[in-house]
JSON list of C-alpha atoms in Angstrom, two decimals:
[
{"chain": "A", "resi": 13, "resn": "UNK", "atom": "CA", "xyz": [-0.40, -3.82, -7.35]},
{"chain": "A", "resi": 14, "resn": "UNK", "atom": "CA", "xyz": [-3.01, -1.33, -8.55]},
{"chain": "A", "resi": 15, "resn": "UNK", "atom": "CA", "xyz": [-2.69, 1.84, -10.25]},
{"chain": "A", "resi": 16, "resn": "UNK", "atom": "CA", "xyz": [-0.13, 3.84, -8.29]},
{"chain": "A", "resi": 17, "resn": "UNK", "atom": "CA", "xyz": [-0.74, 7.47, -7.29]},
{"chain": "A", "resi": 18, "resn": "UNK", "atom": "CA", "xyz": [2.55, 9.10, -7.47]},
{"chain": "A", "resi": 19, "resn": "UNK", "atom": "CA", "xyz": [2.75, 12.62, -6.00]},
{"chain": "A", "resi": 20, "resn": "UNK", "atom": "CA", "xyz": [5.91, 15.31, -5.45]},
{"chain": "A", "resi": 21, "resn": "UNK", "atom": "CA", "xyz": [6.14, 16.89, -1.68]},
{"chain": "A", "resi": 22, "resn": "UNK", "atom": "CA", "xyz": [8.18, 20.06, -1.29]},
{"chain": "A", "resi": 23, "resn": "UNK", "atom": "CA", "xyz": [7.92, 20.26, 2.14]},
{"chain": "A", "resi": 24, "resn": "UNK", "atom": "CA", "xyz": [7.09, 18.17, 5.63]},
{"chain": "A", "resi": 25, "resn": "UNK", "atom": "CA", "xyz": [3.46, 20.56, 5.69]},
{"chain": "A", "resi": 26, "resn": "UNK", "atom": "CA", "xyz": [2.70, 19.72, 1.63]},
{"chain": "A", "resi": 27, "resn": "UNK", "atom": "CA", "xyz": [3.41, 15.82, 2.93]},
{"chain": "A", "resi": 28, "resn": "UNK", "atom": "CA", "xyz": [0.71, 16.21, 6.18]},
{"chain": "A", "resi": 29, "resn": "UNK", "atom": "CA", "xyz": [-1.33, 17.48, 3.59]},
{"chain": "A", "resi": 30, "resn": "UNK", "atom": "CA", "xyz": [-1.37, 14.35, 0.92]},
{"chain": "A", "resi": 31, "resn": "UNK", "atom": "CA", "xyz": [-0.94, 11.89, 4.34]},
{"chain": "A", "resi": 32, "resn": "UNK", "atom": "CA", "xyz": [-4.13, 13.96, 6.00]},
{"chain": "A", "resi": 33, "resn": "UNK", "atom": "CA", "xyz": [-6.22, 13.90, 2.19]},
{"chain": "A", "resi": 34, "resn": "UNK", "atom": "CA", "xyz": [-5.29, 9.65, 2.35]},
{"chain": "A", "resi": 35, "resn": "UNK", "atom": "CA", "xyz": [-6.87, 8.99, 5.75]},
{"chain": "A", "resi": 36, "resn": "UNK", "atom": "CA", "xyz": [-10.09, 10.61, 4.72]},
{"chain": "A", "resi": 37, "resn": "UNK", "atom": "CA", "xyz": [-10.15, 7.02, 2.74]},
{"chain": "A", "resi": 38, "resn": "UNK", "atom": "CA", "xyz": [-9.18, 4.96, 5.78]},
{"chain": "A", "resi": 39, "resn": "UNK", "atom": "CA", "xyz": [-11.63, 2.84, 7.38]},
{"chain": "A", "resi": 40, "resn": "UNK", "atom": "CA", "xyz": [-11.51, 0.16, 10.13]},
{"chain": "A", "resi": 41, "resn": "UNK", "atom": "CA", "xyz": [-9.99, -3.00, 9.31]},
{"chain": "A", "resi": 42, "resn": "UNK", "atom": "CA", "xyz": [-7.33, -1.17, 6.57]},
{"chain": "A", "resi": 43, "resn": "UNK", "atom": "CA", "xyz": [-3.82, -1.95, 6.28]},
{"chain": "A", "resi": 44, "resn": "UNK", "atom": "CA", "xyz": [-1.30, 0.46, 5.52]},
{"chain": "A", "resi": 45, "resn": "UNK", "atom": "CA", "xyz": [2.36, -0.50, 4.76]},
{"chain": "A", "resi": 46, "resn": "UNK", "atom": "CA", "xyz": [4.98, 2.76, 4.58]},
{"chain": "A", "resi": 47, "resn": "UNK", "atom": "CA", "xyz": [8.15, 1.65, 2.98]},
{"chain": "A", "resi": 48, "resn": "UNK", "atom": "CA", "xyz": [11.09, 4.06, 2.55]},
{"chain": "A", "resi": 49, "resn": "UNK", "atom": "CA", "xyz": [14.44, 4.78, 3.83]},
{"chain": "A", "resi": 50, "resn": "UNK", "atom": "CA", "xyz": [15.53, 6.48, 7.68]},
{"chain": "A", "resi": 51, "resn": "UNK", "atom": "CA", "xyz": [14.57, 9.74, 7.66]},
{"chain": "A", "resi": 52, "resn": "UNK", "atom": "CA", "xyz": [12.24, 9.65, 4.97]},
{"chain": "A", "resi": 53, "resn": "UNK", "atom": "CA", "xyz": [8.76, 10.98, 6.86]},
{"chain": "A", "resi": 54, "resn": "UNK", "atom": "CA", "xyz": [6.97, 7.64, 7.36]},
{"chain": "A", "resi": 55, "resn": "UNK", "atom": "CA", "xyz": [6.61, 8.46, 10.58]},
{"chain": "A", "resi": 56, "resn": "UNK", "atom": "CA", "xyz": [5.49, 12.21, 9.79]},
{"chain": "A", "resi": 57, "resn": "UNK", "atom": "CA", "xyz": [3.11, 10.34, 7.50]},
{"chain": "A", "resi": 58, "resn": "UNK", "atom": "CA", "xyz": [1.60, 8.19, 10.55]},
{"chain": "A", "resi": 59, "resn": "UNK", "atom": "CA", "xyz": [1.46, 11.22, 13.04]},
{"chain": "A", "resi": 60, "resn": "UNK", "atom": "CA", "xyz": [-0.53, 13.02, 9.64]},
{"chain": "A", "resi": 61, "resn": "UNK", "atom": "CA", "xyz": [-3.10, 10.39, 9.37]},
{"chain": "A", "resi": 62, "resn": "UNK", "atom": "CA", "xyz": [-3.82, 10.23, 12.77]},
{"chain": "A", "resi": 63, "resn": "UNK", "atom": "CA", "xyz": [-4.24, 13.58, 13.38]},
{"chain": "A", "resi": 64, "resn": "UNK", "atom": "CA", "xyz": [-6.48, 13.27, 10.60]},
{"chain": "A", "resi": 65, "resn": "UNK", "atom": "CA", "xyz": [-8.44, 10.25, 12.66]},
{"chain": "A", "resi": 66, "resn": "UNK", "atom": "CA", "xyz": [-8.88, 12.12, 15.71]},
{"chain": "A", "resi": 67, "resn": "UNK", "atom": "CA", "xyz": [-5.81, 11.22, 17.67]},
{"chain": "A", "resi": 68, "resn": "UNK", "atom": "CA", "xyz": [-5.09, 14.28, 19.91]},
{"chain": "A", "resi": 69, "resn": "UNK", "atom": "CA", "xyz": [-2.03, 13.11, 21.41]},
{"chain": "A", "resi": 70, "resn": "UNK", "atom": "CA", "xyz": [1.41, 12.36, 21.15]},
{"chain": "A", "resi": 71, "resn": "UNK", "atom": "CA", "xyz": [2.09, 9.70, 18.66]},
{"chain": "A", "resi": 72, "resn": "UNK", "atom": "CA", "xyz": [6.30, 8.86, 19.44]},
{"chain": "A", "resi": 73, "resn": "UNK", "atom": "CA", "xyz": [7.57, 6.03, 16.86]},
{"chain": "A", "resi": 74, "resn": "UNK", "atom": "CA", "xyz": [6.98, 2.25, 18.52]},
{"chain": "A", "resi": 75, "resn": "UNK", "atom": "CA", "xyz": [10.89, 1.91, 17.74]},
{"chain": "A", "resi": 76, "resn": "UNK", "atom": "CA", "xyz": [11.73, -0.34, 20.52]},
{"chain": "A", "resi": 77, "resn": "UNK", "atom": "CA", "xyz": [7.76, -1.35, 21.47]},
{"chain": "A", "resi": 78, "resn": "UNK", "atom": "CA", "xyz": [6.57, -2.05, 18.17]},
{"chain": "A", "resi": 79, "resn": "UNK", "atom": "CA", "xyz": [3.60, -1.11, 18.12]},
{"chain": "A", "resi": 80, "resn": "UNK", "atom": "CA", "xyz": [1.61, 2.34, 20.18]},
{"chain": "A", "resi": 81, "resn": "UNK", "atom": "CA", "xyz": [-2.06, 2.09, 20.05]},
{"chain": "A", "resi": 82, "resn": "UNK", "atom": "CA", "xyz": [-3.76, 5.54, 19.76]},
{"chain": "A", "resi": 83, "resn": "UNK", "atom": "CA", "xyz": [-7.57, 6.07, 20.51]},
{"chain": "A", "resi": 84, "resn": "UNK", "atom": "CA", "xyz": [-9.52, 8.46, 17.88]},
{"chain": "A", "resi": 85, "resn": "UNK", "atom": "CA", "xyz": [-12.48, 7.99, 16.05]},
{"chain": "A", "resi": 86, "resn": "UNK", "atom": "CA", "xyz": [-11.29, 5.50, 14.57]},
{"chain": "A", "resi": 87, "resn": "UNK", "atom": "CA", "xyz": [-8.32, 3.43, 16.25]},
{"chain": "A", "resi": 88, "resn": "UNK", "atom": "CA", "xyz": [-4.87, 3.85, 14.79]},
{"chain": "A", "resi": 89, "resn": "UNK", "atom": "CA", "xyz": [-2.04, 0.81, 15.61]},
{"chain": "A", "resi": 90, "resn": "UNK", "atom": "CA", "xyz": [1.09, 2.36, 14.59]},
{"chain": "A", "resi": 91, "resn": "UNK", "atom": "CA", "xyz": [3.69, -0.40, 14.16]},
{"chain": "A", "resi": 92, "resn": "UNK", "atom": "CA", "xyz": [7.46, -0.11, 13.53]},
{"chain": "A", "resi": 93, "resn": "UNK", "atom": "CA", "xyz": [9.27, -2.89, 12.08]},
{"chain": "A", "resi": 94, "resn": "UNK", "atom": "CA", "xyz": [12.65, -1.50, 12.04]},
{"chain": "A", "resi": 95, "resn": "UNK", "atom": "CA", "xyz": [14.05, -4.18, 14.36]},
{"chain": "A", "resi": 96, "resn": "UNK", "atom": "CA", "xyz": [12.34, -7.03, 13.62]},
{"chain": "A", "resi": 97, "resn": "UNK", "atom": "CA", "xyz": [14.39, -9.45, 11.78]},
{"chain": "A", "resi": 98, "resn": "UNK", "atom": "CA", "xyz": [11.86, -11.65, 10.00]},
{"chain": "A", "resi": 99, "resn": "UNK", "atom": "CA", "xyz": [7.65, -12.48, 10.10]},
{"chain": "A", "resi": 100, "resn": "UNK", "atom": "CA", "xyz": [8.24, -14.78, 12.75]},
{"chain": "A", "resi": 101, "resn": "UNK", "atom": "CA", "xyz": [9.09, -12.40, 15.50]},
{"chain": "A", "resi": 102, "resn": "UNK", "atom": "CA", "xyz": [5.70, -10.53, 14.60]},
{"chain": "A", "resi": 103, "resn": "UNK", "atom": "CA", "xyz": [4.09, -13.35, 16.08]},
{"chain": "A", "resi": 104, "resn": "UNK", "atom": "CA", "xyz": [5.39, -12.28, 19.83]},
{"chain": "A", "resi": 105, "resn": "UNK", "atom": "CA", "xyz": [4.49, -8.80, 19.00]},
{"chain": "A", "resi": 106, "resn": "UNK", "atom": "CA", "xyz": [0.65, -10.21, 17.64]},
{"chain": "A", "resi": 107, "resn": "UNK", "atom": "CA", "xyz": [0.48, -7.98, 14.36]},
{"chain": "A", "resi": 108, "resn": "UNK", "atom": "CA", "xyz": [-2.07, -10.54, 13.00]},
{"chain": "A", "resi": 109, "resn": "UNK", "atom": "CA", "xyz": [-5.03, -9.97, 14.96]},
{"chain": "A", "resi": 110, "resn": "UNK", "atom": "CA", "xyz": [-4.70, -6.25, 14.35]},
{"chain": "A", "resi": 111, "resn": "UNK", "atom": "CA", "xyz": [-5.10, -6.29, 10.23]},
{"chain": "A", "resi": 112, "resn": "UNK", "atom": "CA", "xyz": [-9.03, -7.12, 10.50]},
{"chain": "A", "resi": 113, "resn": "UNK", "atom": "CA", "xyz": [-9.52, -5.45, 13.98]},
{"chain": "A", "resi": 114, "resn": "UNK", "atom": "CA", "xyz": [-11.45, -2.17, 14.88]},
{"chain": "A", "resi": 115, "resn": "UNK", "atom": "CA", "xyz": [-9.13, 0.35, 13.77]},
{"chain": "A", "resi": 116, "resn": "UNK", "atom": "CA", "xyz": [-5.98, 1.08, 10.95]},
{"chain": "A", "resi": 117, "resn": "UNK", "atom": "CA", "xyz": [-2.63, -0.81, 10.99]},
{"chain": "A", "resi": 118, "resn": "UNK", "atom": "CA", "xyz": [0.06, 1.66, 9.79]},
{"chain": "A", "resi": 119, "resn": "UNK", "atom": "CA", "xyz": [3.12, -0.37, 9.71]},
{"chain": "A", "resi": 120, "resn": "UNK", "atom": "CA", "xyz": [6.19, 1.35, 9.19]},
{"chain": "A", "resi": 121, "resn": "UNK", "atom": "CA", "xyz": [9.67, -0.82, 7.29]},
{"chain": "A", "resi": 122, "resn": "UNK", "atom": "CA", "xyz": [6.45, -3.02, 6.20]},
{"chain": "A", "resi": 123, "resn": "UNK", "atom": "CA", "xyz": [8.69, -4.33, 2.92]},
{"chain": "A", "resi": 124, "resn": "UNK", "atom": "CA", "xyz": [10.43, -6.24, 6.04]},
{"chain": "A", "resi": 125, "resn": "UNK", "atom": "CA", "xyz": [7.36, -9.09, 5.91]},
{"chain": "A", "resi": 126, "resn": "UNK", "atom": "CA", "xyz": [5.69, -8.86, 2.41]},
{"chain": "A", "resi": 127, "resn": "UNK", "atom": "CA", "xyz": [4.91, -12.63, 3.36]},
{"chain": "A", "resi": 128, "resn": "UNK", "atom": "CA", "xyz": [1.79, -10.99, 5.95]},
{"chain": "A", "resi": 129, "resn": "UNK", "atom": "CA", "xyz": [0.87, -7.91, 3.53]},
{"chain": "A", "resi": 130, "resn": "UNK", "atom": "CA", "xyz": [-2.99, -8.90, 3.67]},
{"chain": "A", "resi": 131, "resn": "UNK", "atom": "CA", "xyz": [-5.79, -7.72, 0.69]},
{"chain": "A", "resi": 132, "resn": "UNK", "atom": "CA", "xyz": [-7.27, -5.46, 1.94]},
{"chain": "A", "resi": 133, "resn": "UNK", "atom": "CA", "xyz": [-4.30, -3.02, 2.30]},
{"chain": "A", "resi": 134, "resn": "UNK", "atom": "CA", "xyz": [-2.01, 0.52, 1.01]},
{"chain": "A", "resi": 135, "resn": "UNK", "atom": "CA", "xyz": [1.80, 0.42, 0.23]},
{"chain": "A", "resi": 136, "resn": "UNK", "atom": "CA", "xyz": [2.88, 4.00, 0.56]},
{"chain": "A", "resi": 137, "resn": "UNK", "atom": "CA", "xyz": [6.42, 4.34, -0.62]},
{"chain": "A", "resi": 138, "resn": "UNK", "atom": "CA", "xyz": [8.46, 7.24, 0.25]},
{"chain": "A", "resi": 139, "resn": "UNK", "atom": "CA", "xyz": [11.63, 8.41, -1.34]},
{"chain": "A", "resi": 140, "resn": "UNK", "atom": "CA", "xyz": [13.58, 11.36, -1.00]},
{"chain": "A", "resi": 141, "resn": "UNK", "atom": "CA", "xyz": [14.19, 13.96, -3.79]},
{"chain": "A", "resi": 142, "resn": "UNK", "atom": "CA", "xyz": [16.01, 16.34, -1.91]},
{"chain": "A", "resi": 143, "resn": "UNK", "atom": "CA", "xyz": [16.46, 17.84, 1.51]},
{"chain": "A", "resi": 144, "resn": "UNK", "atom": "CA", "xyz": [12.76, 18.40, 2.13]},
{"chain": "A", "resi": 145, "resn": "UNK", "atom": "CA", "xyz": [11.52, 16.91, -1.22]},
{"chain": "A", "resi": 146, "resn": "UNK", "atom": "CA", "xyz": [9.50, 13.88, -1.11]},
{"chain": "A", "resi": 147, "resn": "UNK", "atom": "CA", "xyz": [8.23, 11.42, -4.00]},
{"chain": "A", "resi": 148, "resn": "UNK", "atom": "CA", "xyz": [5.62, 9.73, -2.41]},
{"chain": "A", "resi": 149, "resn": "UNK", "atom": "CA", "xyz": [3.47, 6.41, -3.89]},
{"chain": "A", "resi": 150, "resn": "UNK", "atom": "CA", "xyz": [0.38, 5.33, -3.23]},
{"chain": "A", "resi": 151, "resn": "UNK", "atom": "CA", "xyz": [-1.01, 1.94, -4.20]},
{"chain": "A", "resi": 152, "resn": "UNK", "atom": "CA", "xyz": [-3.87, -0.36, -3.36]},
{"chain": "A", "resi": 153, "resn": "UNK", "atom": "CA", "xyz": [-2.81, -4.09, -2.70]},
{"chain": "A", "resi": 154, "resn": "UNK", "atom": "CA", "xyz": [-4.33, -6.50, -5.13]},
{"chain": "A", "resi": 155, "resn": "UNK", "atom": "CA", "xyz": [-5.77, -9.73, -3.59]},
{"chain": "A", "resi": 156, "resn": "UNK", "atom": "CA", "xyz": [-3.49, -11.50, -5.26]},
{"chain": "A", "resi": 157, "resn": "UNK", "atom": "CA", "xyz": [-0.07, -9.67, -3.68]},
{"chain": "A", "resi": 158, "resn": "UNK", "atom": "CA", "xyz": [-1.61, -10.95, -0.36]},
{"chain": "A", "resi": 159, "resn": "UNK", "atom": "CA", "xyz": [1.17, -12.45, 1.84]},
{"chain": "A", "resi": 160, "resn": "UNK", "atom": "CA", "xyz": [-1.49, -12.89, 4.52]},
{"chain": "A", "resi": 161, "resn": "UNK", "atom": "CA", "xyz": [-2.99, -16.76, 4.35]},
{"chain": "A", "resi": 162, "resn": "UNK", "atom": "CA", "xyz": [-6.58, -16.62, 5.56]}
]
């Protein structure tokens, strides 16, 4: 992977704040893979970056759906992986023609199909240091960690 950005939250507002200063760098057709434990603010993380897009309302985790599409300026697909067993059920829920659509993927439990992780694409890795601490990862996919056959 590339050069990791590793940063300390104290607090769910300091994490909005890094999640809100990474979206400024999202742009259509990016890929962004949370990984972390339950209860560890991936999907504070999503609602943060699409606040940060635009998205004015309610942005519930796609627990049971698997993926919520929200409209902003740009368009946010929010999918939750928790349930899925392997990269073949993905193909009922159609994750693939998402990655190089019109909007950002956020894909929460993404370590669940590194076999799809595509090149042009963020792992954020979240991991609690605390009861409200947060270390939180940020690193660019290489081409070559591409699961994702084109």
């Amino acid at each position: 992977m590339g050069t990791p950005e590793t940063l300390l939250s104290h607090s769910e507002a300091e994490t909005v704040a890094i999640a809100q200063r990474f979206a400024a760098s999202l742009r259509a057709g990016d890929w962004v893979g949370l990984i972390g434990p339950l209860g560890a603010g991936k999907s504070v993380l999503v609602r943060a970056v699409g606040h940060a897009l635009g998205i004015q309302t309610a942005m519930p985790s796609p627990s049971y759906t698997i993926l919520n599409c929200h409209r902003g300026r740009i368009p946010l697909y929010h999918f939750d992986l928790y349930r899925v067993g392997s990269a073949d059920e993905l193909d009922f829920a159609g994750l693939e023609p998402y990655l190089d659509g019109d909007g950002v993927c956020l894909i929460e439990w993404a370590d669940k199909i590194p076999e799809r992780w595509p090149p042009h694409g963020w792992i954020i890795e979240i991991s609690p240091e605390g009861p409200t601490a947060r270390k939180i990862t940020i690193r660019k996919l290489d081409v070559a960690e591409a699961g994702l056959k084109k």
